[in-house]
Each structure stands twice: as C-alpha cells, then as structure tokens.
Amino acid sequence: MGKKVRIGIDVGGTFTDAVAIDNETYDVIAKLKIPTTHEEGVARGIVKIIQKLLSENNIAPEDVIFIAHGTTQATNALLEGDVAKVGIIGMGTGMDARTAKKETSIEHIELAPNKYLNSEHTFIDSAKLTEQQVERSIHELINKDCQVIVASEAYSVDDPENEQRVIQKAQEEKLFATGGHEISQLYGLKMRTRTAVVNASLIPKMMQTANMTESAVLDTKIQSGLMIMRCDGGVMSINEVRQRPILTMLSGLAAGVAGALMYEKVSDGIFFEVGGTSVDISVIKNGKVMIKYAQVGGHKTYLRSLDVRTLAVAGGSMIRVKDKRIVDVGPRSAHIAGLEYECFTEVTNLENPSIEFVSPREGDPNEYIIVQSTNGKAYSYTLAGAANLLGYVPENDYAQGNIEANRKAWETLGAYLGISAEDAAKEVMNFAMEKLEPVINDLIDEYEMDRNFITLVGGGGSGAIVVPALAEYFDYKWKLAKNAPYISTIGVALAMVREQIERSITNPSESDIKKIRADVIEKIIQSGANEETVEVNIEIDTQRNIVRAVATGATELRQKNLGASDVNEDQLKAITSEALGLDESCHVAFAGKVGRWNLMDATVIKKKFFFKSKRTNICVVDREGVVRFKHSNAHYLMFPKNQSDKEFLAFIDEHTIYSDANATIPKVFLFFREKMLDLTGMQTLEQLTSIMDVETENLETNEEIIAVAYK
C-alpha cells in the first residue's frame, strides 16, 4: 500500500490541469498541464491526464481515495447558447390557475447576442390531471422538438406529487425530465420555473459528458467515485450532476478560492484569480467565501453561487495609445491578437525595435500598440510587461519575464511617447488600478468588511501582475497563494461536499428549524459526506421570509489539519497581532480555549489629553493557527452549557439596543467543540435560542461555549 492520494482535475478552455496531493500532509506531489482535447471530447483528455499522472509518479489506482474535477462546460454551454430546447408542463388549480399559467411560461432567455434558450409551454389544471392528459402534453412538446421536460406546479415545494407523476411519465417516454421542487424549495413560481428551465437545458449535454467521464475514470481502475465541483466551492457525486447540472455553472471560479482558503489561511480578504485575459475577484470573510444568487441572461435564478466580479484586466491586457498618449489598458489581450508578450521573449528578437499599431479584432480601434523588430517579429505590450518593469513580480514567479528584452521594448515605447520607460509603465499600471478600484470598493462596502483587516491574495498564473501593485495602491497587506498557477486544481482536490436547502417560511418555529436541519443532513450524506464531519449553518432572511440551511462536510478524510500540531500561546499572540495589525505596545491576552478554538483579547487603550478610550478587538484562532473570526469593538463570554438561560441571556441583554419600537439583538457567533456557529442572521431572541438549543443539544451540561457579540 502506498500513500493515499487526492487528485484534482480542472478542465479549462486551453489547458487541462491535474494535481496529485498527499492526503496526510496536503503537499502537492505532482502537477501536470496538457492541452484540452476538444475534438475527441473532454473525457478522453481526463483519462489521458490521469494515466500520465499515475504512471509518471508511481501512484497505484487503489491509492487514489478522492478524485474530483472542475468543469467550465455548463458555463460555456450557456455563454455559447449550446443548450437543449425545454418543454414546460405548468400546473395549478382553482384561483391560482391563471397566475400559475402565466408564471410557468418562461419567455426565451437570451444567453448571448442572438443565442437563446428556447422553451415551449403547456398548462394542465391540477384538478384534471390524468395519465392521458399528461401523455398528451408530453407528446405536444415532443412534436415541438423539446428534448427535456420541466414539470412546474404552484406549491409543489409543499407537495411534489404531481410534478413527480409528470417526471415519471416523461422518463417512460425516454425523455430527460426534472421538476421545480428538485431545484429549489422556495416559493416564487416564476423564478423556480426559470431556474429549473436553465438546469434542464443543460441536462442532455452534461449527461453525455457525465456518462463518458464516469466510464473513463472507471477504466483507470480508480475505485473512489468521481466527484464534480459545484459553484459554491463544494463537490457533488456525478449522479447529482445528471439531475442538477446547473450547480456546476461557474464552478471553476469557486475552486480557486477553495484552494486559496485551504492553503493561505485567509480569514478576511479579497481573492484575485488572474489569467491572461481576465481577473476573477471574490471575497473571503470570517474564513468563508461570499455567495449570492446567480443570473443567467440578465435574469435572476435560485442558483446560489460564488459572488465573482470579472474584469478584463489581466497579464495579457494590451495597451492603447492615441496622439502619443497612453489612453487605456485592455479590454483586448495579447492572445486575441495572436501575439506573444514583450516580456517573455529573448532580447535578440528585438532588433532595431519600432512602435506599430494593430486592431486585435475586426472593428477595434487601431490604437493597440506592439513592438516590431526588423527581423519581422512582433510582440504585444502588456500589463505583465509593465508590472515586470516596475519590479512588482517576485523572483522566480510564474509571471517573471526576461528583464533585458522587456526593458528594451519599454524604452522603445518611452522614446515614442517622450517619457521614460518607467513613467510609461506607471501610467499603464494606474489605468489598471483605476479599473479595479471601484469594484473592490463595492465589494468591501457590500460585505461590510473592515478595511483595517483586509489581505489581498493573488492566484492564477498572473497573480503577481495585479496584486502587489494593487496592495500598494490601497495600502493593504498582500500575499501570493502558494502554487498560484494551479490554485483552482488544488481547490478541486481539497474540496468539501456541500448541500443546501432553502424554504419559504414566515416566522420559522423551532420545529421548522429542526426539520430543515435534519433534511439537509440527510441530503449531504446522500451526496457523499461523512456524517461525523457535517456542519450545518442556518440562516434566516426575515425580509424575504426564507430559511436557508447550508451543510458542509468532508468526503471521508477531508477534515485533516495541515501540519497538525497545535499552536502555542506565543504563536497565538503573534498571529493575533498580525491579523489585527497591532503594534508591539498593544496588549494581547489569551482569554481561553474551548474545543478547537482559542479566544484572544486585544484591548487597545488610547490616551488623548485627559481621556482614555478603550476598544476590545477579538480574535478567535483555531488549533491550526487559522484566524476564523476577528472584529473590533466586540464583547465575549465563556459559559458552561447549563448557564445558557442565565449568564448567556444576561450577556445578550446587556448588548441589546432597546428603543420605543423594538429590541435589536447583537450579532452573535458561538464557538464550541469543532463548531463555529454563525447566528448573525437571527432577528429575535427566540430564533437565536431555538437554533442554539438545536446545535448544542449533544453537549454535556457543563461543557464550555464561547459567545462573541457585536453591533
């Protein structure tokens, strides 16, 4: 028996990457890149890369205990309009029939200019739902070339029986079929139907790929079933993909953040995955990735995916010059113009260089500058060149260029513009920063991040081209992720199983909360999680009357600590000082330990004239030394479970703001055993205590809990 290995595969448009990771230490054992096989199908390339990875590194198939792949296929299918035609069977009865008929009819969705997701619609009165009626409707839709059936009934989330009857009948007719209740448990018939239609349109294509990929992996003799990356950073079994392919949309982006979180131990930061053409920006807060409802063709869906902002600012972004002045960076990138970068060539290729102009694509202005050599070779000026010239790219980084050639190219540009090479590069960098700045400010405001605690993290092959300069511009801390060019693939290999259920419930009772919690645990175990590792987070959105249960768990052995030795008190103090950006004069104290959690108190006392102001900064650090929570102006309490209704309630009361109209409870986190429980979504004391009772029911009566509260 060799050592146990996890394999991650990331199929991109240009390259397919694979990594093998040691399951004990999480060290990367091997990395591979091969061109993506478009002609013979993605599955062929996956087999090729797995076999190469196993044979070159002497890994036996039985030692692979986890294998997952991230795919851009669903995203690409939607972008390119490569989707199946969907037949919708809407249902409803009585007073609701008219609205249900309207809301289950989904107009054609424009996915890209002149590319549509087309659907046809029929409606059946639920009171008259007979076998014959269902069969007639299905045949009517088949005659209109529909390949997939969506059954969507008003209130099917309460009773999905009719949707299930339609699905079963369609499957007997050898058609793919799905129902609104399988995609979302929320009311809102139109949005539920729309999400189900987008999902259905992807099924035939993804089904084909899933089947090919699955049999391809079985051919390699690997025993553990293939998992597929989801858009929220988790994974699911290939069987789930057959039913809910929509969940793989945008999954490649989620993988990068998942990898950065595992490796970089970032608790509050902004993650940049920078490629040649674009940068994907996402937010990490309290050690978690921020998620929101995704849009398809400008329409909202009930798909919760990573909140990613994508901008055309990247390593290969070209530079525009007009009237001998730099006017813009991007949006075109060098490889769209079919050119190599000026910073990755040899100086001998730049004989007597001169400036020329090109239009990368038909209709583009002739303002994109290139450097032309008398030997006929031409190279694009790029953002990568500017960053290299200004010394932002660290020694031996993936994006480090050839210093001599790059300088020669930029001196040519400087001479043309009548300024120094450095000044030209600085102007270019500034244009890039000005494009990124509003997006970053928006994210910080939207997620209420504390600007004192932000770290910018760079991933992807070109992380170093954007992140160090941006950190200097904002005066933030920064780091480049370890193994940055492979960060997505590593994220796939380390991914966790994730499931969620959302329900429309007004004023949820304790039994509602217990039920959704039990249901999500059952669902995640079906998706391949090990029950002991499952954590459930309940969120209550009172404005929209939604209760959301999110479960995360490890596929068998995933909850290992990286380098599993506990941190000592001195290390904890150092980690806290660094995380809170405190200088030596501030007093950091170890306030207590419960389960895997260390509570650190950093009280800052400022003297000004005769006044003293006191601010308590709190850090909670887990046993691996990861800061999982930090907040300024927060309060804490350690109490045994049997004091929940005395000490804890008094603590909440002390930090509740009372006004004439109502009582505003503080935002609360609880820490115990292995669990960090986020109760910040709770609006009332009753909701807070009912979730707390459910979550702590297995604790011994005298077991300690840490509570942290802030306004």
mmCIF file with all atom_site columns, N, CA and C in Angstrom, residues 214-236:
data_model
loop_
_atom_site.group_PDB
_atom_site.id
_atom_site.type_symbol
_atom_site.label_atom_id
_atom_site.label_alt_id
_atom_site.label_comp_id
_atom_site.label_asym_id
_atom_site.label_entity_id
_atom_site.label_seq_id
_atom_site.pdbx_PDB_ins_code
_atom_site.Cartn_x
_atom_site.Cartn_y
_atom_site.Cartn_z
_atom_site.occupancy
_atom_site.B_iso_or_equiv
_atom_site.pdbx_formal_charge
_atom_site.auth_seq_id
_atom_site.auth_comp_id
_atom_site.auth_asym_id
_atom_site.auth_atom_id
_atom_site.pdbx_PDB_model_num
ATOM 1  N N  . GLU A 1 214 ? -17.492 9.306  -16.358 1.00 0.00 ? 214 GLU A N  1
ATOM 2  C CA . GLU A 1 214 ? -17.562 8.275  -15.320 1.00 0.00 ? 214 GLU A CA 1
ATOM 3  C C  . GLU A 1 214 ? -16.953 6.964  -15.807 1.00 0.00 ? 214 GLU A C  1
ATOM 4  N N  . SER A 1 215 ? -17.317 6.567  -17.035 1.00 0.00 ? 215 SER A N  1
ATOM 5  C CA . SER A 1 215 ? -16.757 5.296  -17.509 1.00 0.00 ? 215 SER A CA 1
ATOM 6  C C  . SER A 1 215 ? -15.256 5.438  -17.760 1.00 0.00 ? 215 SER A C  1
ATOM 7  N N  . ALA A 1 216 ? -14.829 6.640  -18.179 1.00 0.00 ? 216 ALA A N  1
ATOM 8  C CA . ALA A 1 216 ? -13.397 6.869  -18.378 1.00 0.00 ? 216 ALA A CA 1
ATOM 9  C C  . ALA A 1 216 ? -12.625 6.691  -17.076 1.00 0.00 ? 216 ALA A C  1
ATOM 10 N N  . VAL A 1 217 ? -13.177 7.221  -15.980 1.00 0.00 ? 217 VAL A N  1
ATOM 11 C CA . VAL A 1 217 ? -12.490 7.097  -14.684 1.00 0.00 ? 217 VAL A CA 1
ATOM 12 C C  . VAL A 1 217 ? -12.502 5.644  -14.218 1.00 0.00 ? 217 VAL A C  1
ATOM 13 N N  . LEU A 1 218 ? -13.606 4.932  -14.464 1.00 0.00 ? 218 LEU A N  1
ATOM 14 C CA . LEU A 1 218 ? -13.654 3.508  -14.096 1.00 0.00 ? 218 LEU A CA 1
ATOM 15 C C  . LEU A 1 218 ? -12.585 2.718  -14.859 1.00 0.00 ? 218 LEU A C  1
ATOM 16 N N  . ASP A 1 219 ? -12.341 3.106  -16.127 1.00 0.00 ? 219 ASP A N  1
ATOM 17 C CA . ASP A 1 219 ? -11.307 2.437  -16.920 1.00 0.00 ? 219 ASP A CA 1
ATOM 18 C C  . ASP A 1 219 ? -9.923  2.576  -16.307 1.00 0.00 ? 219 ASP A C  1
ATOM 19 N N  . THR A 1 220 ? -9.715  3.658  -15.554 1.00 0.00 ? 220 THR A N  1
ATOM 20 C CA . THR A 1 220 ? -8.379  3.843  -14.968 1.00 0.00 ? 220 THR A CA 1
ATOM 21 C C  . THR A 1 220 ? -8.215  2.988  -13.715 1.00 0.00 ? 220 THR A C  1
ATOM 22 N N  . LYS A 1 221 ? -9.259  2.248  -13.333 1.00 0.00 ? 221 LYS A N  1
ATOM 23 C CA . LYS A 1 221 ? -9.249  1.341  -12.168 1.00 0.00 ? 221 LYS A CA 1
ATOM 24 C C  . LYS A 1 221 ? -9.233  2.086  -10.828 1.00 0.00 ? 221 LYS A C  1
ATOM 25 N N  . ILE A 1 222 ? -9.525  3.391  -10.869 1.00 0.00 ? 222 ILE A N  1
ATOM 26 C CA . ILE A 1 222 ? -9.612  4.122  -9.600  1.00 0.00 ? 222 ILE A CA 1
ATOM 27 C C  . ILE A 1 222 ? -10.947 3.769  -8.953  1.00 0.00 ? 222 ILE A C  1
ATOM 28 N N  . GLN A 1 223 ? -10.902 3.394  -7.675  1.00 0.00 ? 223 GLN A N  1
ATOM 29 C CA . GLN A 1 223 ? -12.102 2.884  -7.000  1.00 0.00 ? 223 GLN A CA 1
ATOM 30 C C  . GLN A 1 223 ? -13.027 3.996  -6.505  1.00 0.00 ? 223 GLN A C  1
ATOM 31 N N  . SER A 1 224 ? -12.463 5.119  -6.020  1.00 0.00 ? 224 SER A N  1
ATOM 32 C CA . SER A 1 224 ? -13.337 6.132  -5.408  1.00 0.00 ? 224 SER A CA 1
ATOM 33 C C  . SER A 1 224 ? -14.097 6.846  -6.514  1.00 0.00 ? 224 SER A C  1
ATOM 34 N N  . GLY A 1 225 ? -15.393 7.051  -6.304  1.00 0.00 ? 225 GLY A N  1
ATOM 35 C CA . GLY A 1 225 ? -16.229 7.639  -7.361  1.00 0.00 ? 225 GLY A CA 1
ATOM 36 C C  . GLY A 1 225 ? -15.801 9.060  -7.689  1.00 0.00 ? 225 GLY A C  1
ATOM 37 N N  . LEU A 1 226 ? -15.955 9.447  -8.943  1.00 0.00 ? 226 LEU A N  1
ATOM 38 C CA . LEU A 1 226 ? -15.576 10.796 -9.373  1.00 0.00 ? 226 LEU A CA 1
ATOM 39 C C  . LEU A 1 226 ? -16.557 11.828 -8.823  1.00 0.00 ? 226 LEU A C  1
ATOM 40 N N  . MET A 1 227 ? -16.024 12.862 -8.193  1.00 0.00 ? 227 MET A N  1
ATOM 41 C CA . MET A 1 227 ? -16.846 13.958 -7.699  1.00 0.00 ? 227 MET A CA 1
ATOM 42 C C  . MET A 1 227 ? -16.698 15.143 -8.658  1.00 0.00 ? 227 MET A C  1
ATOM 43 N N  . ILE A 1 228 ? -17.722 15.999 -8.696  1.00 0.00 ? 228 ILE A N  1
ATOM 44 C CA . ILE A 1 228 ? -17.686 17.167 -9.590  1.00 0.00 ? 228 ILE A CA 1
ATOM 45 C C  . ILE A 1 228 ? -17.830 18.429 -8.750  1.00 0.00 ? 228 ILE A C  1
ATOM 46 N N  . MET A 1 229 ? -17.063 19.437 -9.142  1.00 0.00 ? 229 MET A N  1
ATOM 47 C CA . MET A 1 229 ? -17.041 20.700 -8.408  1.00 0.00 ? 229 MET A CA 1
ATOM 48 C C  . MET A 1 229 ? -18.356 21.458 -8.596  1.00 0.00 ? 229 MET A C  1
ATOM 49 N N  . ARG A 1 230 ? -18.842 22.068 -7.502  1.00 0.00 ? 230 ARG A N  1
ATOM 50 C CA . ARG A 1 230 ? -20.049 22.898 -7.559  1.00 0.00 ? 230 ARG A CA 1
ATOM 51 C C  . ARG A 1 230 ? -19.694 24.374 -7.522  1.00 0.00 ? 230 ARG A C  1
ATOM 52 N N  . CYS A 1 231 ? -20.681 25.207 -7.883  1.00 0.00 ? 231 CYS A N  1
ATOM 53 C CA . CYS A 1 231 ? -20.425 26.648 -7.969  1.00 0.00 ? 231 CYS A CA 1
ATOM 54 C C  . CYS A 1 231 ? -20.267 27.306 -6.606  1.00 0.00 ? 231 CYS A C  1
ATOM 55 N N  . ASP A 1 232 ? -20.515 26.570 -5.507  1.00 0.00 ? 232 ASP A N  1
ATOM 56 C CA . ASP A 1 232 ? -20.362 27.216 -4.201  1.00 0.00 ? 232 ASP A CA 1
ATOM 57 C C  . ASP A 1 232 ? -19.132 26.702 -3.476  1.00 0.00 ? 232 ASP A C  1
ATOM 58 N N  . GLY A 1 233 ? -18.226 26.018 -4.217  1.00 0.00 ? 233 GLY A N  1
ATOM 59 C CA . GLY A 1 233 ? -16.970 25.587 -3.600  1.00 0.00 ? 233 GLY A CA 1
ATOM 60 C C  . GLY A 1 233 ? -17.022 24.185 -3.038  1.00 0.00 ? 233 GLY A C  1
ATOM 61 N N  . GLY A 1 234 ? -18.177 23.534 -3.095  1.00 0.00 ? 234 GLY A N  1
ATOM 62 C CA . GLY A 1 234 ? -18.261 22.144 -2.632  1.00 0.00 ? 234 GLY A CA 1
ATOM 63 C C  . GLY A 1 234 ? -18.152 21.197 -3.810  1.00 0.00 ? 234 GLY A C  1
ATOM 64 N N  . VAL A 1 235 ? -18.338 19.894 -3.535  1.00 0.00 ? 235 VAL A N  1
ATOM 65 C CA . VAL A 1 235 ? -18.396 18.925 -4.634  1.00 0.00 ? 235 VAL A CA 1
ATOM 66 C C  . VAL A 1 235 ? -19.661 18.098 -4.487  1.00 0.00 ? 235 VAL A C  1
ATOM 67 N N  . MET A 1 236 ? -20.027 17.429 -5.584  1.00 0.00 ? 236 MET A N  1
ATOM 68 C CA . MET A 1 236 ? -21.170 16.511 -5.526  1.00 0.00 ? 236 MET A CA 1
ATOM 69 C C  . MET A 1 236 ? -20.853 15.289 -6.367  1.00 0.00 ? 236 MET A C  1
#
